[in-house]
Amino acid sequence: MVERLNATVESGETSVEEDSLLGHLIGNCQAAMMAAIEVYNKPMFQYRDECTVILLLNAWELLLKAILVKHGKPIYYPENLNQSSRTLAWKDAFARAKVHFPNTVASLPTQLNLDLLGSYRDKAIHLYNETDIALVLYSLSQTSIVNFRDVLHGLFDIDIADQMNWRLLPLGIRPPIDAVSFMQEASIDGASETSQFLAELSRATEELRKANEDTGRLLTVFNVKVESVKKIGDADVTVAVDNDPTQDHVRTVVRRQDPNQSHPLRQKEVLETIPTLHDIHFTSYTFQAIVWKYSLRENAQYCWMANEGVLTRYSQDIITFIKSLSANDKDSAVNSYREHMRLRRTNKVTNP
């Protein structure tokens, strides 16, 4: 059965077995991810972090195999007379599936995020884990869920957010965790499991920085606050429950952040971060063309401009956006911008 399925997949032919397998993989990867989210959100669960990570990695392994099946690639190791048939481990599946990721999801930070979760899983199964690691694990898991959602949606047009009902009771008693403060205060020089885990995270972050990759796909801190709409205070982003009995919805209130924190980059820093794009020198002209083509200056997610119009700053998200563009997208932006500038010059001559 395994040899026949692998031969069918490698040949690129469509078969009943392949269609059935793909359907099961897609269904099971979503089920595993939803189970991970449900386990983590249970008010009383003594093995919460360990079970969540095991289910997260299982969800990813199933998704990666679904990607391989979709693209006609085998998901089994070659058969060995001394061993029963085995499907690919998640790391081997990732190595083969990453070339098919959507352009919006960088594979290296996504892989390093899973590597850290895998390291935790291996220790969780065999050793006692220190509870402090849970603070960092929360952010790693949240980032992994976002990465999973973006890959699944980009390749299969399925959004797991559609399966979630966010009408949750605010049962948490303790203040929200602050993973950033914890990592700033914790030492990575010790011999404890927490220190070793933070050292792994530090090495992964440095690897991404050297590769000019998006660290947001490795670890992102999420702060969710549920408050009365009358007590929003100074929150940057608040999902507020409206007590108005005539309304049956939650209200999202977005408040402006300090641009020095949310949009720290000038054009010069963007160019330094992206020295080349598709193996071609990334120039200020190309940058301006992309910004114009995709109206990035009008999008607060990517650009902040002072009211006086003399200062323009960009967020880290613009790095991810530019790197996600294909070579054709980039060339199209440059050609369109060149024509736009030509027409502007012509109009100035005609109508001085």
Coordinates of C-alpha atoms in Angstrom, one line a residue:
M1 CA 0.0 0.0 0.0
V2 CA 2.8 2.4 1.0
E3 CA 4.8 1.7 -2.2
R4 CA 1.7 2.1 -4.4
L5 CA 0.7 5.4 -2.8
N6 CA 4.3 6.8 -2.9
A7 CA 4.5 5.8 -6.6
T8 CA 1.2 7.5 -7.3
V9 CA 2.2 10.6 -5.5
E10 CA 5.6 10.8 -7.1
S11 CA 4.1 10.4 -10.6
G12 CA 1.8 13.4 -9.9
E13 CA -1.3 11.3 -10.7
T14 CA -4.5 11.8 -8.9
S15 CA -5.9 8.8 -7.1
V16 CA -8.7 7.9 -4.7
E17 CA -6.1 7.1 -2.0
E18 CA -4.3 10.4 -2.5
D19 CA -7.6 12.5 -2.3
S20 CA -8.7 10.6 0.7
L21 CA -5.3 11.0 2.4
L22 CA -5.2 14.7 1.7
G23 CA -8.7 15.1 3.2
H24 CA -7.8 13.2 6.3
L25 CA -4.6 15.2 6.8
I26 CA -6.3 18.6 6.4
G27 CA -9.1 17.6 8.7
N28 CA -6.8 16.1 11.4
C29 CA -4.3 19.0 11.4
Q30 CA -7.2 21.4 12.1
A31 CA -8.5 19.1 14.8
A32 CA -5.1 18.9 16.5
M33 CA -4.6 22.6 16.4
M34 CA -8.1 23.3 17.9
A35 CA -7.4 20.7 20.6
A36 CA -4.1 22.5 21.4
I37 CA -6.0 25.8 21.8
E38 CA -8.8 24.2 23.9
V39 CA -6.3 22.5 26.2
Y40 CA -4.4 25.7 26.8
N41 CA -7.6 27.6 27.6
K42 CA -9.0 25.1 30.1
P43 CA -9.2 26.8 33.6
M44 CA -7.8 23.7 35.3
F45 CA -5.3 21.5 33.6
Q46 CA -2.2 20.3 35.3
Y47 CA -0.3 19.2 32.2
R48 CA -1.3 22.2 30.1
D49 CA 1.9 23.4 28.5
E50 CA 3.2 19.9 27.8
C51 CA 0.0 18.7 26.1
T52 CA -0.4 22.0 24.2
V53 CA 3.1 21.7 22.6
I54 CA 2.6 18.1 21.7
L55 CA -0.6 18.9 20.0
L56 CA 0.8 21.9 18.2
L57 CA 3.7 19.9 16.7
N58 CA 1.3 17.2 15.7
A59 CA -0.9 19.7 14.0
W60 CA 2.1 21.1 12.1
E61 CA 3.3 17.6 11.1
L62 CA -0.1 16.8 9.6
L63 CA -0.2 20.1 7.8
L64 CA 3.3 19.6 6.4
K65 CA 2.4 16.2 5.1
A66 CA -0.8 17.6 3.6
I67 CA 1.3 20.1 1.7
L68 CA 3.5 17.4 0.4
V69 CA 0.6 15.3 -0.8
K70 CA -1.0 18.3 -2.5
H71 CA 2.2 18.9 -4.5
G72 CA 2.7 15.2 -5.4
K73 CA 5.5 14.4 -3.0
P74 CA 5.9 11.2 -0.9
I75 CA 5.3 11.3 2.8
Y76 CA 6.9 8.0 3.7
Y77 CA 10.5 7.0 4.2
P78 CA 11.8 4.4 1.8
E79 CA 10.8 0.9 3.0
N80 CA 13.3 -1.1 5.0
L81 CA 13.1 -4.9 5.3
N82 CA 13.9 -4.6 9.0
Q83 CA 11.4 -1.8 9.7
S84 CA 7.7 -1.2 9.2
S85 CA 6.6 1.7 7.0
R86 CA 7.1 5.1 8.6
T87 CA 5.8 8.5 7.6
L88 CA 8.2 11.5 7.7
A89 CA 9.0 13.1 11.0
W90 CA 8.0 16.8 11.2
K91 CA 11.6 18.1 10.6
D92 CA 12.0 16.0 7.4
A93 CA 8.5 17.0 6.3
F94 CA 9.3 20.6 6.9
A95 CA 12.5 20.5 4.9
R96 CA 10.6 19.1 1.9
A97 CA 7.4 21.3 2.3
K98 CA 8.9 24.7 3.0
V99 CA 9.5 25.4 -0.7
H100 CA 5.7 25.4 -1.1
F101 CA 5.0 27.9 1.7
P102 CA 3.1 31.1 0.7
N103 CA 5.3 34.1 0.1
T104 CA 3.9 35.8 3.2
V105 CA 5.4 33.2 5.5
A106 CA 9.2 33.0 5.8
S107 CA 10.3 29.4 6.3
L108 CA 13.4 30.0 8.5
P109 CA 11.8 31.8 11.4
T110 CA 8.9 29.4 11.2
Q111 CA 11.2 26.5 11.4
L112 CA 13.2 27.9 14.4
N113 CA 9.9 28.5 16.2
L114 CA 9.0 24.9 15.8
D115 CA 12.6 23.8 16.7
L116 CA 12.2 25.6 20.1
L117 CA 8.8 24.0 20.7
G118 CA 10.2 20.6 19.7
S119 CA 13.1 21.1 22.2
Y120 CA 10.6 21.8 24.9
R121 CA 8.4 18.8 23.9
D122 CA 11.4 16.5 24.1
K123 CA 12.2 17.7 27.6
A124 CA 8.6 17.7 28.7
I125 CA 8.2 14.0 27.8
H126 CA 11.5 12.9 29.4
L127 CA 12.2 15.4 32.2
Y128 CA 10.6 17.7 34.7
N129 CA 10.2 21.2 33.2
E130 CA 10.7 24.3 35.2
T131 CA 7.5 26.4 35.4
D132 CA 9.2 29.6 34.4
I133 CA 9.6 28.3 30.8
A134 CA 5.8 28.6 30.5
L135 CA 6.1 32.4 30.2
V136 CA 8.2 32.1 27.0
L137 CA 6.3 29.1 25.8
Y138 CA 3.0 31.2 25.7
S139 CA 4.5 33.6 23.2
L140 CA 6.2 30.8 21.1
S141 CA 2.9 28.9 20.9
Q142 CA 0.9 32.0 20.0
T143 CA 3.3 32.7 17.2
S144 CA 3.2 29.1 16.0
I145 CA -0.6 29.3 15.8
V146 CA -0.5 32.4 13.7
N147 CA 2.1 30.8 11.4
F148 CA 0.0 27.7 11.1
R149 CA -3.1 29.7 10.3
D150 CA -1.3 31.8 7.6
V151 CA 0.2 28.7 5.9
L152 CA -3.1 26.8 6.0
H153 CA -5.0 29.8 4.7
G154 CA -2.4 30.6 2.0
L155 CA -2.3 27.1 0.6
F156 CA -5.7 25.6 1.2
D157 CA -7.9 28.7 1.6
I158 CA -9.0 27.5 5.1
D159 CA -9.0 29.9 8.1
I160 CA -9.1 28.2 11.5
A161 CA -10.3 31.5 13.0
D162 CA -13.7 30.7 11.5
Q163 CA -13.9 27.7 13.8
M164 CA -13.3 29.7 17.0
N165 CA -16.0 31.3 19.2
W166 CA -14.2 34.1 21.1
R167 CA -17.0 34.7 23.6
L168 CA -14.9 33.6 26.5
L169 CA -15.5 34.3 30.1
P170 CA -12.6 36.3 31.7
L171 CA -11.7 33.7 34.3
G172 CA -8.0 34.7 34.7
I173 CA -7.2 36.0 38.2
R174 CA -3.5 36.8 37.9
P175 CA -2.3 39.7 35.8
P176 CA -1.4 38.9 32.2
I177 CA 2.1 37.5 31.8
D178 CA 4.8 39.7 30.4
A179 CA 7.2 37.5 28.5
V180 CA 9.4 40.4 27.5
S181 CA 10.0 41.5 31.0
F182 CA 10.7 37.9 32.0
M183 CA 13.3 37.4 29.3
Q184 CA 14.9 40.7 30.2
E185 CA 15.3 39.8 33.8
A186 CA 16.1 36.1 33.4
S187 CA 19.7 35.0 33.1
I188 CA 20.9 32.8 30.2
D189 CA 24.2 32.1 31.8
G190 CA 23.0 29.5 34.3
A191 CA 22.7 25.7 34.0
S192 CA 18.9 25.5 34.7
E193 CA 16.5 24.3 32.0
T194 CA 15.1 27.8 31.8
S195 CA 18.5 29.3 31.1
Q196 CA 19.3 26.7 28.5
F197 CA 16.0 27.3 26.8
L198 CA 16.5 31.1 26.7
A199 CA 20.0 30.5 25.3
E200 CA 18.4 28.5 22.4
L201 CA 16.0 31.3 21.8
S202 CA 18.8 33.9 21.8
R203 CA 20.8 31.9 19.3
A204 CA 17.7 31.5 17.0
T205 CA 17.0 35.2 17.2
E206 CA 20.6 36.0 16.3
E207 CA 20.5 33.6 13.4
L208 CA 17.4 35.4 12.0
R209 CA 19.0 38.8 12.4
K210 CA 22.1 37.8 10.5
A211 CA 19.9 36.4 7.8
N212 CA 17.8 39.6 7.7
E213 CA 14.7 37.5 8.4
D214 CA 11.5 38.4 10.2
T215 CA 11.8 37.6 13.9
G216 CA 8.1 38.1 14.3
R217 CA 7.6 34.6 12.9
L218 CA 9.8 33.2 15.6
L219 CA 8.3 34.9 18.7
T220 CA 5.7 37.6 19.1
V221 CA 4.2 38.9 22.3
F222 CA 0.4 39.0 22.4
N223 CA -1.4 40.9 25.0
V224 CA -5.2 40.4 25.1
K225 CA -7.3 42.5 27.5
V226 CA -11.0 42.2 28.1
E227 CA -12.4 45.4 29.7
S228 CA -15.6 47.4 29.9
V229 CA -15.8 49.8 27.0
K230 CA -16.1 52.6 29.7
K231 CA -12.7 51.7 31.2
I232 CA -10.5 51.4 28.1
G233 CA -7.7 53.6 29.6
D234 CA -4.5 53.7 27.8
A235 CA -4.6 50.3 26.1
D236 CA -3.1 50.2 22.6
V237 CA -5.5 47.5 21.3
T238 CA -8.5 46.5 23.4
V239 CA -11.2 43.9 22.6
A240 CA -14.0 45.2 24.8
V241 CA -17.3 43.6 25.8
D242 CA -20.2 45.9 25.3
N243 CA -22.9 45.5 28.0
D244 CA -25.6 47.1 25.8
P245 CA -28.3 44.5 25.7
T246 CA -29.4 45.6 22.3
Q247 CA -26.0 44.8 20.8
D248 CA -24.7 41.3 20.3
H249 CA -21.1 41.8 19.5
V250 CA -17.7 42.7 20.9
R251 CA -16.1 46.1 20.1
T252 CA -12.5 46.5 19.1
V253 CA -10.9 49.8 20.0
V254 CA -7.5 50.6 18.5
R255 CA -5.4 53.4 20.0
R256 CA -2.3 54.9 18.4
Q257 CA 1.1 53.8 19.8
D258 CA 4.2 55.8 20.1
P259 CA 5.6 55.8 16.5
N260 CA 9.1 55.6 17.9
Q261 CA 8.2 52.1 19.1
S262 CA 5.7 50.9 16.5
H263 CA 7.4 52.5 13.4
P264 CA 11.1 52.8 14.2
L265 CA 12.5 52.6 10.7
R266 CA 13.5 55.4 8.3
Q267 CA 13.9 54.6 4.6
K268 CA 17.7 54.2 5.2
E269 CA 17.2 51.5 7.8
V270 CA 14.8 49.6 5.5
L271 CA 17.4 49.6 2.7
E272 CA 20.1 48.5 5.1
T273 CA 17.9 45.6 6.3
I274 CA 17.1 44.5 2.7
P275 CA 20.4 44.9 0.8
T276 CA 19.1 42.7 -2.1
L277 CA 15.7 41.5 -3.3
H278 CA 15.6 38.4 -5.5
D279 CA 19.5 38.7 -5.9
I280 CA 19.3 42.3 -7.2
H281 CA 20.5 45.3 -5.3
F282 CA 17.6 46.9 -3.5
T283 CA 17.6 50.6 -4.2
S284 CA 15.7 53.6 -2.9
Y285 CA 13.9 53.8 -6.3
T286 CA 12.7 50.2 -6.0
F287 CA 11.5 50.9 -2.4
Q288 CA 9.6 54.0 -3.5
A289 CA 8.1 52.1 -6.3
I290 CA 6.8 49.4 -4.0
V291 CA 5.5 51.9 -1.5
W292 CA 3.6 53.8 -4.2
K293 CA 2.3 50.7 -6.0
Y294 CA 0.8 49.1 -2.9
S295 CA -0.2 52.4 -1.2
L296 CA 1.9 51.6 1.9
R297 CA 2.1 55.2 3.0
E298 CA -1.7 55.2 3.4
N299 CA -1.6 52.0 5.5
A300 CA -1.0 52.7 9.2
Q301 CA 0.3 49.1 9.7
Y302 CA 3.3 50.0 7.6
C303 CA 3.8 53.7 7.7
W304 CA 3.5 56.7 10.0
M305 CA 3.8 60.3 8.9
A306 CA 4.0 63.4 11.1
N307 CA 1.2 65.9 10.7
E308 CA 3.7 68.4 9.4
G309 CA 4.6 65.9 6.6
V310 CA 8.4 66.2 7.2
L311 CA 8.9 62.9 9.0
T312 CA 8.0 59.4 7.6
R313 CA 8.7 56.2 9.5
Y314 CA 8.0 52.6 8.8
S315 CA 7.2 49.5 10.9
Q316 CA 9.0 46.2 10.9
D317 CA 6.0 44.8 9.0
I318 CA 7.1 46.6 5.8
I319 CA 10.2 44.4 5.8
T320 CA 8.1 41.3 5.8
F321 CA 5.8 42.7 3.1
I322 CA 8.6 43.6 0.8
K323 CA 10.3 40.2 1.2
S324 CA 7.0 38.5 0.5
L325 CA 6.8 40.0 -3.0
S326 CA 7.7 37.8 -6.0
A327 CA 10.2 39.0 -8.6
N328 CA 7.3 39.7 -10.9
D329 CA 5.6 41.8 -8.2
K330 CA 8.7 43.8 -7.8
D331 CA 9.3 44.3 -11.5
S332 CA 5.6 45.3 -12.0
A333 CA 5.9 47.9 -9.2
V334 CA 9.0 49.4 -10.7
N335 CA 7.6 49.5 -14.3
S336 CA 4.3 51.0 -13.1
Y337 CA 6.1 53.6 -11.0
R338 CA 8.4 54.5 -13.9
E339 CA 5.3 55.2 -16.1
H340 CA 3.7 57.1 -13.3
M341 CA 6.7 59.4 -12.9
R342 CA 6.9 59.9 -16.7
L343 CA 3.3 61.0 -16.8
R344 CA 3.9 63.4 -13.9
R345 CA 6.8 65.0 -15.7
T346 CA 4.8 65.3 -18.9
N347 CA 1.9 67.0 -17.1
K348 CA 4.3 69.5 -15.4
V349 CA 5.6 70.5 -18.8
T350 CA 2.2 70.7 -20.3
N351 CA 0.6 72.5 -17.3
P352 CA 3.4 74.5 -15.6

